[in-house]
Short mmCIF file of C-alpha atoms in Angstrom, two decimals:
data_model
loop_
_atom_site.label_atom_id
_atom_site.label_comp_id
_atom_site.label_asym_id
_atom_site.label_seq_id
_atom_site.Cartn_x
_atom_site.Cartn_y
_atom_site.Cartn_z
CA UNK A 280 -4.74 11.84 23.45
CA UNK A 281 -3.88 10.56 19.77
CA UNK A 282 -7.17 9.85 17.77
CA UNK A 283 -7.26 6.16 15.67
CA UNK A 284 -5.63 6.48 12.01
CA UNK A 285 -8.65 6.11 9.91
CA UNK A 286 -9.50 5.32 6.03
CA UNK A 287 -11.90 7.83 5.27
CA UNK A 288 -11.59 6.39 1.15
CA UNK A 289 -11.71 2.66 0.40
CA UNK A 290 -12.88 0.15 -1.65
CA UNK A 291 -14.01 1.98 -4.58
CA UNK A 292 -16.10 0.00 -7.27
CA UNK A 293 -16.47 2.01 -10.26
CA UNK A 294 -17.70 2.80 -14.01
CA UNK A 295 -15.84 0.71 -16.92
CA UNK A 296 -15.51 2.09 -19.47
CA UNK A 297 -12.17 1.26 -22.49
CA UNK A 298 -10.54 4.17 -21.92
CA UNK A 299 -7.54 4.51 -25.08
CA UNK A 300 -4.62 4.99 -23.50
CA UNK A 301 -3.68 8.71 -24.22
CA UNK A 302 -0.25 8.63 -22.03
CA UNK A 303 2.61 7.46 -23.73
CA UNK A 304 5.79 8.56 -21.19
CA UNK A 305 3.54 8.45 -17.82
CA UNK A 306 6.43 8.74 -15.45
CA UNK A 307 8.79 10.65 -17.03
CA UNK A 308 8.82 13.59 -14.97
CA UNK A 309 10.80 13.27 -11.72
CA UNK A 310 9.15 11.91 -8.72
CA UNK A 311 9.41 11.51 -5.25
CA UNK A 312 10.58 8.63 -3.57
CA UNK A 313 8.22 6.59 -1.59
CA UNK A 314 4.42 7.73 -0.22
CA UNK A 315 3.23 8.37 3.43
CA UNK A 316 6.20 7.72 5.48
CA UNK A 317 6.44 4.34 7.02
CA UNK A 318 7.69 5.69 10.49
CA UNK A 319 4.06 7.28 10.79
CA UNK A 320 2.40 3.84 10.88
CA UNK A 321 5.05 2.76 13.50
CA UNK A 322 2.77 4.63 16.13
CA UNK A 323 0.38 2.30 17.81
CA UNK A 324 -2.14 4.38 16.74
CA UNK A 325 -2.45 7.98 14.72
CA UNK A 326 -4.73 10.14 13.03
CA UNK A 327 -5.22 10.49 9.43
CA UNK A 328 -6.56 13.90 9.91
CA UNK A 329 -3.36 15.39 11.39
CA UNK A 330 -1.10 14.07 9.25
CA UNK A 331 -2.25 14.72 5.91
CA UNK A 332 -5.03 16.98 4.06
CA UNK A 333 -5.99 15.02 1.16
CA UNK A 334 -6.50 11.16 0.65
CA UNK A 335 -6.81 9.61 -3.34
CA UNK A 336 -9.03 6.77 -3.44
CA UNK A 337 -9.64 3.79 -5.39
CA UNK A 338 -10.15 3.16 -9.20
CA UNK A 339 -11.42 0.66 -10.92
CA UNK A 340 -12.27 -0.83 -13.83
CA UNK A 341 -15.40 -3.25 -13.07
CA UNK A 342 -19.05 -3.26 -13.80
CA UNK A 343 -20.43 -0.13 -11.47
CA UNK A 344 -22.32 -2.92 -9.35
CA UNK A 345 -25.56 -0.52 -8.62
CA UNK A 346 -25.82 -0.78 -4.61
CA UNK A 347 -28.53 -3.11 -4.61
CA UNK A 348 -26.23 -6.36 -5.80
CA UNK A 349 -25.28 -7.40 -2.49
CA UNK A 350 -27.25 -7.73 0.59
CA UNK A 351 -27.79 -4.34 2.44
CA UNK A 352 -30.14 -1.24 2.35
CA UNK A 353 -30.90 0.36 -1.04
CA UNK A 354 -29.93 3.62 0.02
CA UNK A 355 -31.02 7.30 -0.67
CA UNK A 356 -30.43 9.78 -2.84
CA UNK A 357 -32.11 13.18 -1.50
CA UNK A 358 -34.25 15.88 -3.81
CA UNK A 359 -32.69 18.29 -5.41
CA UNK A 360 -29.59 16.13 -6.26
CA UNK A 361 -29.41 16.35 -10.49
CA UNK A 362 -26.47 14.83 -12.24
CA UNK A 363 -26.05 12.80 -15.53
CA UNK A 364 -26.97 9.12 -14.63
CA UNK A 365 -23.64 7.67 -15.35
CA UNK A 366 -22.39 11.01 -12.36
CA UNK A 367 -25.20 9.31 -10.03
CA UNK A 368 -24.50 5.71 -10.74
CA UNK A 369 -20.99 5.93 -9.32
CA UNK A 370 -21.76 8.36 -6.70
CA UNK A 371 -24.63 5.58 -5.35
CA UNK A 372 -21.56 2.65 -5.96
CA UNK A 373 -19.01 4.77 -4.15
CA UNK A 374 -21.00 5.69 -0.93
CA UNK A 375 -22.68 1.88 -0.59
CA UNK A 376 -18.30 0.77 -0.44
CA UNK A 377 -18.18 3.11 1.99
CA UNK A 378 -21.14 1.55 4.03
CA UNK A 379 -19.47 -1.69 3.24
CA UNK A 380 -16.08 -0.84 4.62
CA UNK A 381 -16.86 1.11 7.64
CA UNK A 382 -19.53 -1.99 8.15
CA UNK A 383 -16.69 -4.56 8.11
CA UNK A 384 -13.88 -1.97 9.92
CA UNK A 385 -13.28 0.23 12.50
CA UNK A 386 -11.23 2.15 10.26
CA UNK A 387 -8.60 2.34 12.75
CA UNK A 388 -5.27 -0.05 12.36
CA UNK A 389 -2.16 -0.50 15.03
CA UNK A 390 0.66 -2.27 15.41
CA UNK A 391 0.23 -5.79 16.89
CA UNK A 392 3.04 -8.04 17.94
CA UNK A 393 4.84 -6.23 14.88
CA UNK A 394 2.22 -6.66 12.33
CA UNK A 395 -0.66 -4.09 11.18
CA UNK A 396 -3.86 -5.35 12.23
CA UNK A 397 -7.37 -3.52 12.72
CA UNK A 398 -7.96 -2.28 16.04
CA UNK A 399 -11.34 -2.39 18.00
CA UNK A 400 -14.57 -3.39 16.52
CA UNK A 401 -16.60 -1.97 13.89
CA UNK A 402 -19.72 -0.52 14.26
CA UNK A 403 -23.22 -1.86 12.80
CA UNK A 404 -24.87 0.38 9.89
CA UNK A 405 -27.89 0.13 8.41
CA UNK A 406 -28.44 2.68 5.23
CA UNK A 407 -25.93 5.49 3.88
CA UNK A 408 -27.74 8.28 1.82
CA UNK A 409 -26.55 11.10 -1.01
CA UNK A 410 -27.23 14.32 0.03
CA UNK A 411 -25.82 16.43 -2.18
CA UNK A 412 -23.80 16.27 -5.41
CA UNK A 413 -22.53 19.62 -7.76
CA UNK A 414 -20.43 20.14 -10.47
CA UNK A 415 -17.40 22.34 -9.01
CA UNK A 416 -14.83 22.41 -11.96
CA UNK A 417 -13.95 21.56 -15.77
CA UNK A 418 -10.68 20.51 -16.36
CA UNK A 419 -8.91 20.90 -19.91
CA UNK A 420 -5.64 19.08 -20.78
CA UNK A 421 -5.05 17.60 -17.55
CA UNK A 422 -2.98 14.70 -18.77
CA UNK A 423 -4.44 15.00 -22.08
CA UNK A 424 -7.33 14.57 -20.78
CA UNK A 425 -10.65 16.34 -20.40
CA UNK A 426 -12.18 15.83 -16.78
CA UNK A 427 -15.31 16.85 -14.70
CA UNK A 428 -14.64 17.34 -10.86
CA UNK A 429 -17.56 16.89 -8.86
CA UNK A 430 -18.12 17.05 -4.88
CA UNK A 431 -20.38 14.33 -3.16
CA UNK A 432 -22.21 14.50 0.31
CA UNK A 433 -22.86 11.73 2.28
CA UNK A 434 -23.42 9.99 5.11
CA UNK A 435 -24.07 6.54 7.04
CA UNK A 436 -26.66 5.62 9.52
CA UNK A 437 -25.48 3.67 12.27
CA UNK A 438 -27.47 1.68 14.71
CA UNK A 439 -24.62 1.52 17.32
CA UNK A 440 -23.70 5.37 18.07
CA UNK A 441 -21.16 4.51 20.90
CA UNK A 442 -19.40 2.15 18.60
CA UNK A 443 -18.03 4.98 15.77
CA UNK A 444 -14.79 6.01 16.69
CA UNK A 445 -14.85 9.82 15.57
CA UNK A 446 -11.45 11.05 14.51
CA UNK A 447 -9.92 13.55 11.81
CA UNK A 448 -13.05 15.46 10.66
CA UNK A 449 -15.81 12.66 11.19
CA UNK A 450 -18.75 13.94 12.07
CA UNK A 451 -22.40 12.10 13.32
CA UNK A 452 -25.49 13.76 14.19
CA UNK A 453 -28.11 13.18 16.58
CA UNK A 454 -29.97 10.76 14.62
CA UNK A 455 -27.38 8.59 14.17
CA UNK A 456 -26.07 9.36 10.39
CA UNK A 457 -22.43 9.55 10.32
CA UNK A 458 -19.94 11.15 8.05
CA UNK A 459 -16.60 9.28 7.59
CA UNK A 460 -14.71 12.04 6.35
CA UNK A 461 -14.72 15.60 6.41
CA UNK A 462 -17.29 17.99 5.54
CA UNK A 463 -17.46 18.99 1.86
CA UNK A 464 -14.10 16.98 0.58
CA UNK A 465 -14.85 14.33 -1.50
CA UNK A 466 -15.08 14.71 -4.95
CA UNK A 467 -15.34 11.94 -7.79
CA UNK A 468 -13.18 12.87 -11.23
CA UNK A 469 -15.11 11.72 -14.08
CA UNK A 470 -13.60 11.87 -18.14
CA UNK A 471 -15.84 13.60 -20.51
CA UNK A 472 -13.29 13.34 -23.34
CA UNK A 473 -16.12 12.11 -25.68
CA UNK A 474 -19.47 13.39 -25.99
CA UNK A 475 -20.55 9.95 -24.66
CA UNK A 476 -21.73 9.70 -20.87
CA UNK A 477 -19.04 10.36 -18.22
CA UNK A 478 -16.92 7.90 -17.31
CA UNK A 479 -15.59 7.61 -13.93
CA UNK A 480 -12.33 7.03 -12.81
CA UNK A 481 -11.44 7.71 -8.88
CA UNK A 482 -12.25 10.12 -6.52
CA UNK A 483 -9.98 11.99 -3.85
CA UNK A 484 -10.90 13.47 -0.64
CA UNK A 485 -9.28 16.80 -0.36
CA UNK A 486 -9.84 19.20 2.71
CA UNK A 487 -7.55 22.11 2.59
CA UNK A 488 -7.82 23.32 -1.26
CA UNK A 489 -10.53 23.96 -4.07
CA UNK A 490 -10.50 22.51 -7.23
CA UNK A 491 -9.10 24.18 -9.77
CA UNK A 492 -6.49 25.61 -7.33
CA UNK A 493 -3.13 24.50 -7.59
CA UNK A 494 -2.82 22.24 -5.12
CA UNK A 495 -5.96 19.92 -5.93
CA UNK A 496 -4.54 19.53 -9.54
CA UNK A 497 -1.04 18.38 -8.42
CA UNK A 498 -3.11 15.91 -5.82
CA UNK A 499 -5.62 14.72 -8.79
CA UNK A 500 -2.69 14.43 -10.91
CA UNK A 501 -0.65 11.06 -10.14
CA UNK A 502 -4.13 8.76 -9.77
CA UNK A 503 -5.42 10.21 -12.45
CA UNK A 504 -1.98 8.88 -14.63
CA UNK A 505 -2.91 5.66 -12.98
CA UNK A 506 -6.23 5.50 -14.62
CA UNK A 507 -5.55 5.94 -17.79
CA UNK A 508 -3.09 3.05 -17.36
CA UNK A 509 -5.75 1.28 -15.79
CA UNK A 510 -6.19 -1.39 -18.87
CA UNK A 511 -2.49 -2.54 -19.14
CA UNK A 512 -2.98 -2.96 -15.36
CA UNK A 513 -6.33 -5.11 -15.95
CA UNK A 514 -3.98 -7.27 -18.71
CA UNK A 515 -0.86 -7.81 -16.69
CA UNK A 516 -3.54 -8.65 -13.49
CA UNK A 517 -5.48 -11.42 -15.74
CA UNK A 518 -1.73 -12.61 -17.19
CA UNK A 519 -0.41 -12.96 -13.30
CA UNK A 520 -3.12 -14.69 -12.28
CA UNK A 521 -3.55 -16.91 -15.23
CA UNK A 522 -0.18 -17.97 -14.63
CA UNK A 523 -1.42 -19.21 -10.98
CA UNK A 524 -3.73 -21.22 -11.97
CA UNK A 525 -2.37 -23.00 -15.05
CA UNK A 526 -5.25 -25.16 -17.12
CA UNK A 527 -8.24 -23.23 -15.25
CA UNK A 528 -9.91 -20.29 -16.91
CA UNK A 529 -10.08 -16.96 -15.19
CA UNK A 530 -11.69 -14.16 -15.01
CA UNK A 531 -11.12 -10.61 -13.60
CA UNK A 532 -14.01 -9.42 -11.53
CA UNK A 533 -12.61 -5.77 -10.61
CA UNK A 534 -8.77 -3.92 -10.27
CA UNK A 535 -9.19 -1.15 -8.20
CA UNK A 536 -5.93 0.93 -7.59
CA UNK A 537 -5.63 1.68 -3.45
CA UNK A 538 -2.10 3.63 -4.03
CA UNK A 539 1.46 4.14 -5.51
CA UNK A 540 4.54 2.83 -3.07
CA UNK A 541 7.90 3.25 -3.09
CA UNK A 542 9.60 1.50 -5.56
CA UNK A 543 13.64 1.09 -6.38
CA UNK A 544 15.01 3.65 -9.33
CA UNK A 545 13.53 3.03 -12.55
CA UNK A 546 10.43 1.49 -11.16
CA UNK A 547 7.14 3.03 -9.96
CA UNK A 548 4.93 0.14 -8.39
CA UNK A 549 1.23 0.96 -7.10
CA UNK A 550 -0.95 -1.70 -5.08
CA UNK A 551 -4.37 -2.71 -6.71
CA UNK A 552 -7.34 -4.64 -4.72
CA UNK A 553 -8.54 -7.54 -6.44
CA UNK A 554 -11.43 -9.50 -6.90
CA UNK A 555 -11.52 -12.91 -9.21
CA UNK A 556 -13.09 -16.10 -10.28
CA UNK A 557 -12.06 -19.29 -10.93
CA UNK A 558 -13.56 -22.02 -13.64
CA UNK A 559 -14.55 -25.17 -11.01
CA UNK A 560 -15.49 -28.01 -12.50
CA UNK A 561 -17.85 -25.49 -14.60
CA UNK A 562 -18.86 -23.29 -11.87
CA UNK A 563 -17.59 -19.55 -11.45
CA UNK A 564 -15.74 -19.42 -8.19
CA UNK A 565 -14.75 -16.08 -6.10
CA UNK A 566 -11.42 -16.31 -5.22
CA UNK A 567 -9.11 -16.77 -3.63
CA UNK A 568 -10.50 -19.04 -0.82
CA UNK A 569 -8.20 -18.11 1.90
CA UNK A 570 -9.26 -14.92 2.69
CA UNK A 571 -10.49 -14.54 6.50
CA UNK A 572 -12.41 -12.45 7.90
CA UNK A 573 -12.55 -8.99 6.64
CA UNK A 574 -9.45 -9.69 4.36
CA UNK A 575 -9.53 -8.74 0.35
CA UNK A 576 -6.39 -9.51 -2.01
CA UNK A 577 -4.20 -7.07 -3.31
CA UNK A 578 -1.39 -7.39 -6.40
CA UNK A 579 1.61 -5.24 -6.32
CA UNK A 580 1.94 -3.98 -10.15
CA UNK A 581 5.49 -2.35 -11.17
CA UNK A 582 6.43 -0.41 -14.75
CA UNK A 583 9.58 -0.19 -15.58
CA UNK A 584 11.02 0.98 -18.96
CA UNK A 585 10.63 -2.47 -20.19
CA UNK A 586 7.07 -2.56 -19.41
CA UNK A 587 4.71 -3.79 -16.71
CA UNK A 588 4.34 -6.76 -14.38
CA UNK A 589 2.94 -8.09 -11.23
CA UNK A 590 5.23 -8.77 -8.65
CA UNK A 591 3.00 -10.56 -6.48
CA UNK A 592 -0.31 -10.97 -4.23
CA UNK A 593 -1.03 -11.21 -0.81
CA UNK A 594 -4.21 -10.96 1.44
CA UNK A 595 -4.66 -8.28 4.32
CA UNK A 596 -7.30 -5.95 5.64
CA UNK A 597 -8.02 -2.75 3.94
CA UNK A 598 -5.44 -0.42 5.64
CA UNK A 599 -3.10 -3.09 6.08
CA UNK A 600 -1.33 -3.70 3.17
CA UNK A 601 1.94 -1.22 2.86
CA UNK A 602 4.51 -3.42 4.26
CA UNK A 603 3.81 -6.64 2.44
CA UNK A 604 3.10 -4.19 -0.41
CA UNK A 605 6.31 -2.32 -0.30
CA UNK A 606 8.44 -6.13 0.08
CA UNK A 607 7.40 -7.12 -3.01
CA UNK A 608 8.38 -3.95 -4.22
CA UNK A 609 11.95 -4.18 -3.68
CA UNK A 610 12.11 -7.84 -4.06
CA UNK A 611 11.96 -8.69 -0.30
CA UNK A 612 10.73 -11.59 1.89
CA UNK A 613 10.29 -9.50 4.72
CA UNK A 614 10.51 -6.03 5.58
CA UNK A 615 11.37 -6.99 8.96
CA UNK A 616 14.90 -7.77 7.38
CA UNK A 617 15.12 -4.85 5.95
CA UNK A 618 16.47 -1.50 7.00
CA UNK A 619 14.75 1.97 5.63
CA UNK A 620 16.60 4.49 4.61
CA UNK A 621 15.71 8.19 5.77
CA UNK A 622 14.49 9.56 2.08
CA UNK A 623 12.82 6.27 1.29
CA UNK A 624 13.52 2.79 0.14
CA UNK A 625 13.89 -0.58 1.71
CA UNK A 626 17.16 -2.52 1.52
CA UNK A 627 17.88 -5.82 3.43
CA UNK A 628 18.00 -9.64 2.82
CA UNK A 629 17.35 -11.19 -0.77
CA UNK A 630 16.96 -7.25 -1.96
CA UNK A 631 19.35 -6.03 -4.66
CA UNK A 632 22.32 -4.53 -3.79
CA UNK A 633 22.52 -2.19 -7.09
CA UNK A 634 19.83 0.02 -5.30
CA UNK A 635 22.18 1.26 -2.39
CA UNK A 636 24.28 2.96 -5.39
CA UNK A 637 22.00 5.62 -5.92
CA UNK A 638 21.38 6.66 -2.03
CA UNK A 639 25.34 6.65 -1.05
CA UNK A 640 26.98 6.27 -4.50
CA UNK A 641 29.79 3.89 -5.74
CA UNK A 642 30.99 1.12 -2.90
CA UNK A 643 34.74 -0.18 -2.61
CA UNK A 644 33.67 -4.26 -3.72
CA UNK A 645 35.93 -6.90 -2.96
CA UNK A 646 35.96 -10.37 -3.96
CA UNK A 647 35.67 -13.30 -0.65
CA UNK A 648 34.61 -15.59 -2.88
CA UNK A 649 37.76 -17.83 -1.81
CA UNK A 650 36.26 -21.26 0.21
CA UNK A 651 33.03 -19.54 -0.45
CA UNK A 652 29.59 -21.69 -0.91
CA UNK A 653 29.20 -21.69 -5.16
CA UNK A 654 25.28 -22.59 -5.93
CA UNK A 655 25.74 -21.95 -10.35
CA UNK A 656 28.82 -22.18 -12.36
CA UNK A 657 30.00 -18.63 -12.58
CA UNK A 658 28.27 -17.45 -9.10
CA UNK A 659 30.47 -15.57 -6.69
CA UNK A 660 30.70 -13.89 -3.20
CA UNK A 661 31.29 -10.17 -3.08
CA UNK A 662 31.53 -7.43 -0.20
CA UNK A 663 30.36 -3.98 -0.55
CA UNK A 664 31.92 -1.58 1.64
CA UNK A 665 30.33 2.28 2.03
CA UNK A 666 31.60 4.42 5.48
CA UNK A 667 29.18 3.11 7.96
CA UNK A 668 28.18 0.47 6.07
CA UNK A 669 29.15 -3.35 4.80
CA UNK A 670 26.93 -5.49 2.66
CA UNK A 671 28.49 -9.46 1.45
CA UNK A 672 26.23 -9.99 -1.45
CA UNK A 673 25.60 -13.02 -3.51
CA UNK A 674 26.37 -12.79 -7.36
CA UNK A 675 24.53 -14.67 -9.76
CA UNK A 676 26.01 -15.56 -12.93
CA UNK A 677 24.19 -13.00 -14.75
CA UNK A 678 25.48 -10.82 -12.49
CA UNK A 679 22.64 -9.44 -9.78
CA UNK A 680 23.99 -8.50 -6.33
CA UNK A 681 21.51 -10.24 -3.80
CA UNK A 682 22.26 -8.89 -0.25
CA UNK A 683 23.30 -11.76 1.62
CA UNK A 684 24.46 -9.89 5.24
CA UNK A 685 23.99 -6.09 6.12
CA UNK A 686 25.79 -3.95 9.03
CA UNK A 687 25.59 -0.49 9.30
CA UNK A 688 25.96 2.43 12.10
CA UNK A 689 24.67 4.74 9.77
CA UNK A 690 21.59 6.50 11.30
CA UNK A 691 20.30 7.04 8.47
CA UNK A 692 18.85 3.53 8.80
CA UNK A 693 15.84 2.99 10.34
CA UNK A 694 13.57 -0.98 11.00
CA UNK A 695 10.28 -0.80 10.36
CA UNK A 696 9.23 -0.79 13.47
CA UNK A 697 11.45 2.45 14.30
CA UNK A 698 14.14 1.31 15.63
CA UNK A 699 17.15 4.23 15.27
CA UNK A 700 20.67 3.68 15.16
CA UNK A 701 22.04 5.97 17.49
CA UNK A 702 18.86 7.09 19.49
CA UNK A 703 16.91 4.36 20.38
CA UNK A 704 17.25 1.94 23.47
CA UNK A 705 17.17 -1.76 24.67
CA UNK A 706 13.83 -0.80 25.77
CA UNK A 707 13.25 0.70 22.65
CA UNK A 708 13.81 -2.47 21.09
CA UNK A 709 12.54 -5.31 23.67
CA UNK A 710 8.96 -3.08 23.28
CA UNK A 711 9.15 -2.88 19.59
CA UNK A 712 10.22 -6.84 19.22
CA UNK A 713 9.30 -8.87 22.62
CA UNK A 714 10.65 -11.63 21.33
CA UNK A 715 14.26 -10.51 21.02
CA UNK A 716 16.82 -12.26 22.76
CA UNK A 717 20.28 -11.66 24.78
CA UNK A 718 21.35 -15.38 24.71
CA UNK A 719 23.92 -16.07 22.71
CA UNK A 720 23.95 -18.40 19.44
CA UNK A 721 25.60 -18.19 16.33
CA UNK A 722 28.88 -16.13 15.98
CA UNK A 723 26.91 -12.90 17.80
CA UNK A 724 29.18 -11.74 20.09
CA UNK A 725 29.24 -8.82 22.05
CA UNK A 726 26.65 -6.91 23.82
CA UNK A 727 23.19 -7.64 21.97
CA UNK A 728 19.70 -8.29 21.31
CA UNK A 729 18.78 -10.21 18.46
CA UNK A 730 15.65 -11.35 17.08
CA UNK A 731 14.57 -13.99 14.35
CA UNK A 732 13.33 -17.55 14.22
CA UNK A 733 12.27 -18.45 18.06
CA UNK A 734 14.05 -21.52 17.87
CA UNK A 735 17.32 -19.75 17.00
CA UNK A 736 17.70 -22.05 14.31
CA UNK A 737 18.46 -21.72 10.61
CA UNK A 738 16.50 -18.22 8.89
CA UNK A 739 16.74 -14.44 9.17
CA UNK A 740 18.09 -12.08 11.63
CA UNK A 741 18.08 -8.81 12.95
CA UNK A 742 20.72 -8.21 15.77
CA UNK A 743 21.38 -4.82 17.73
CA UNK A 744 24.32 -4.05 19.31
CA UNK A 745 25.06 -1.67 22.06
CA UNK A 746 28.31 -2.30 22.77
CA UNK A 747 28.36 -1.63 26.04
CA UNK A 748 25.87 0.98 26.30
CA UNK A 749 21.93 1.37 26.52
CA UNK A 750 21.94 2.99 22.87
CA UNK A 751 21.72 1.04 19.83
CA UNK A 752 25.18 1.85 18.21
CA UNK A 753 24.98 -0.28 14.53
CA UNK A 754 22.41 -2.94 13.50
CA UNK A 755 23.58 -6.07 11.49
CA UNK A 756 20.99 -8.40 8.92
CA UNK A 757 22.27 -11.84 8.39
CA UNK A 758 20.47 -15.08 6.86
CA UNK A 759 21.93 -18.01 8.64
CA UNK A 760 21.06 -20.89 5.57
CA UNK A 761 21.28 -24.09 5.60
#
């Protein structure tokens, strides 16, 4: 029986301090495309534990917001527990964001009718508690920087017992007090650079390794190169959302960093939860006002060589987030019309065509811009042709490639809701999108399913053939426009 995927690190509110920024060529070493592997959220439901050892959590750079700001239990902090104040003061932040979280989640997520949604209820909590907090290891140099690792215990007192859905290495005792993560594995990294008080930056919950060892340094590594970027993030968040609400001051309550996703060549992009407020009519407003139940709002920031922007925001549940995440990412409306690519990458409708160059090299590219649709003076129609694959691409007159249709039998395509070229079935496919139809409209032709606007109308499509058989043998993207 497969255990619930659960967030054992979330929603991190921590110490803000103005860090100088000591990391001039952050991402110039080679990296790895993309982060967990999509296909792994595909299952209904997984579990964290299995499929990873370590987790990075949150930074931030708001206020610490001591525990008792918000409605909720005060907390404790057991004898014998002797840290610097600033160590304590996040420590007490971090664990009472835990008791938030798990107090608003489940901490288990599923697919849902195709979208990632929480599953089951959460249970009801009533005080968390610090039970132990040490100094395990003294970093010097670590991206220039001069760090303190230490490891937190803690726990959560629930008044519903039945309710906590145990999975990974959760643990609860008889009394009731619950640990959301494993035993002995989360640690808080704080910078003691200057002989001022420590200043926190994330923490990481790391199972398999001790610090100092080689592992927990590469693991510590990348978020910790996030948070010493963490003020040009703060200034391209307050310059995005200034620019959404034009003649209306605004200010940035907290940035907290959740985690880096893939991003095309050139371009690492990470995904930052956000809190703001608005100027109304005089009055500080929390924003934005759309958020249901349970939601927060998240910006997707990329740096390129050219500097840093953010792409966009969204709302979703903690735990929620990648796909919307990774579509802004590589400049998509949808990753449901999108197809990714076995070592990482998305690459469907309105996404740039320039990016499939560096996964299968140069195309053949022919011009059908003849009786073509022209939108700008200088536009044209091109299509790129790879074995196994054809793409017809808008041109802009500056000269961007916007993928316009996709086909491809190559199986190194994937959907994003795991749907393999070459493997999977009509079953396969009716379970994964119940909405998919056989009747025919367009130019479709052939044996097929295809799926897109329910009143087969005028938008997006994806369309499987099986020409003949009960295999999915190529998968075509087209946007039918008006």
């Amino acid at each position: 029986m497969k255990a619930p995927k659960t967030y054992f690190s979330t929603e991190l509110r921590t110490g803000r301090r103005a860090l100088r920024r000591r990391l001039r060529d952050l991402f110039a070493a080679p990296r790895r495309v993309g982060v967990l592997p999509l296909v792994c959220i595909l299952l209904l439901v997984s579990m964290l534990g299995s499929l990873v050892a370590c987790d990075t959590a949150p930074t931030s750079a708001s206020p610490v917001p001591g525990p008792t700001e918000s409605a909720g239990p005060t907390g404790q902090v057991w004898d014998g527990v002797d840290v610097p104040d600033a160590v304590l003061a996040a420590a007490e932040s971090y664990v009472w964001d835990q008791y938030r979280y798990w107090s608003e989640n489940s901490g288990a997520v599923g697919m849902v009718d195709g979208e990632m949604e929480m599953i089951g209820q959460p249970a009801q909590y009533d005080d968390w508690r610090i039970e132990s907090m040490e100094l395990t290891y003294h970093y010097d140099g670590l991206e220039r920087g001069t760090l303190d690792v230490y490891r937190l215990g803690w726990r959560l007192h629930t008044t519903t017992p039945d309710q906590v859905l145990l999975a990974g290495g959760m643990e609860m005792d008889e009394e009731g007090w619950v640990l959301a993560t494993y035993p002995n594995s989360t640690y808080l990294i704080f910078d003691v650079s200057t002989p001022e008080e420590p200043v926190y930056l994330f923490s990481s919950m790391i199972n398999d390794c001790e610090p100092g060892s080689e592992l927990f340094t590469e693991t510590i590594r990348r978020p910790l190169q996030w948070a010493l970027l963490q003020d040009e993030a703060e200034a391209a968040a307050r310059a995005y959302l200034s620019t959404q609400h034009l003649e209306q001051q605004v200010q940035l309550a907290s940035l907290t960093f959740q985690q880096e996703i893939s991003a095309p060549p050139q371009t690492v992009c990470a995904v930052y939860e956000t809190e703001y407020l608005l100027d109304v009519d005089g009055k500080w407003v929390s924003m934005p006002l759309d958020l249901a139940d349970g939601e927060h709002y998240y910006l997707v920031l990329a740096y390129t060589g050219e500097g840093r922007e953010i792409l966009g925001g969204f709302n979703a549940r903690p735990g929620t987030y990648s796909r919307q995440a990774e579509a802004l990412s590589w400049g998509l409306s949808d990753t449901d019309f999108a197809l990714l690519w076995q070592g990482g990458g998305w690459y469907g409708l309105g996404g740039s065509a320039g990016h499939l160059i560096h996964v299968l090299g140069e195309p053949e590219i022919t011009d059908i811009s003849d009786g073509a649709v022209s939108y700008q003076p200088g536009d044209r129609w091109e299509r790129w042709s790879w074995p196994d694959l054809t793409l017809e691409c808008y041109v802009s007159p500056e000269g961007a490639p916007s993928i316009w249709t996709m086909e491809t039998s190559h199986s190194g395509f994937r959907t994003n809701r795991g749907i393999l070229i070459g493997s999977s079935t009509r079953e396969d496919v009716l379970r994964a999108y119940p909405t998919a139809s056989d009747q025919p409209n367009w130019d479709i032709e052939g044996d097929f399913l295809w799926f897109g606007p329910e009143d087969g109308g005028f938008g997006h499509y994806l369309i499987f053939y099986f020409d003949g058989g009960d295999t999915v043998t190529r998968i075509q993207l087209t946007d039918y426009f008006d």
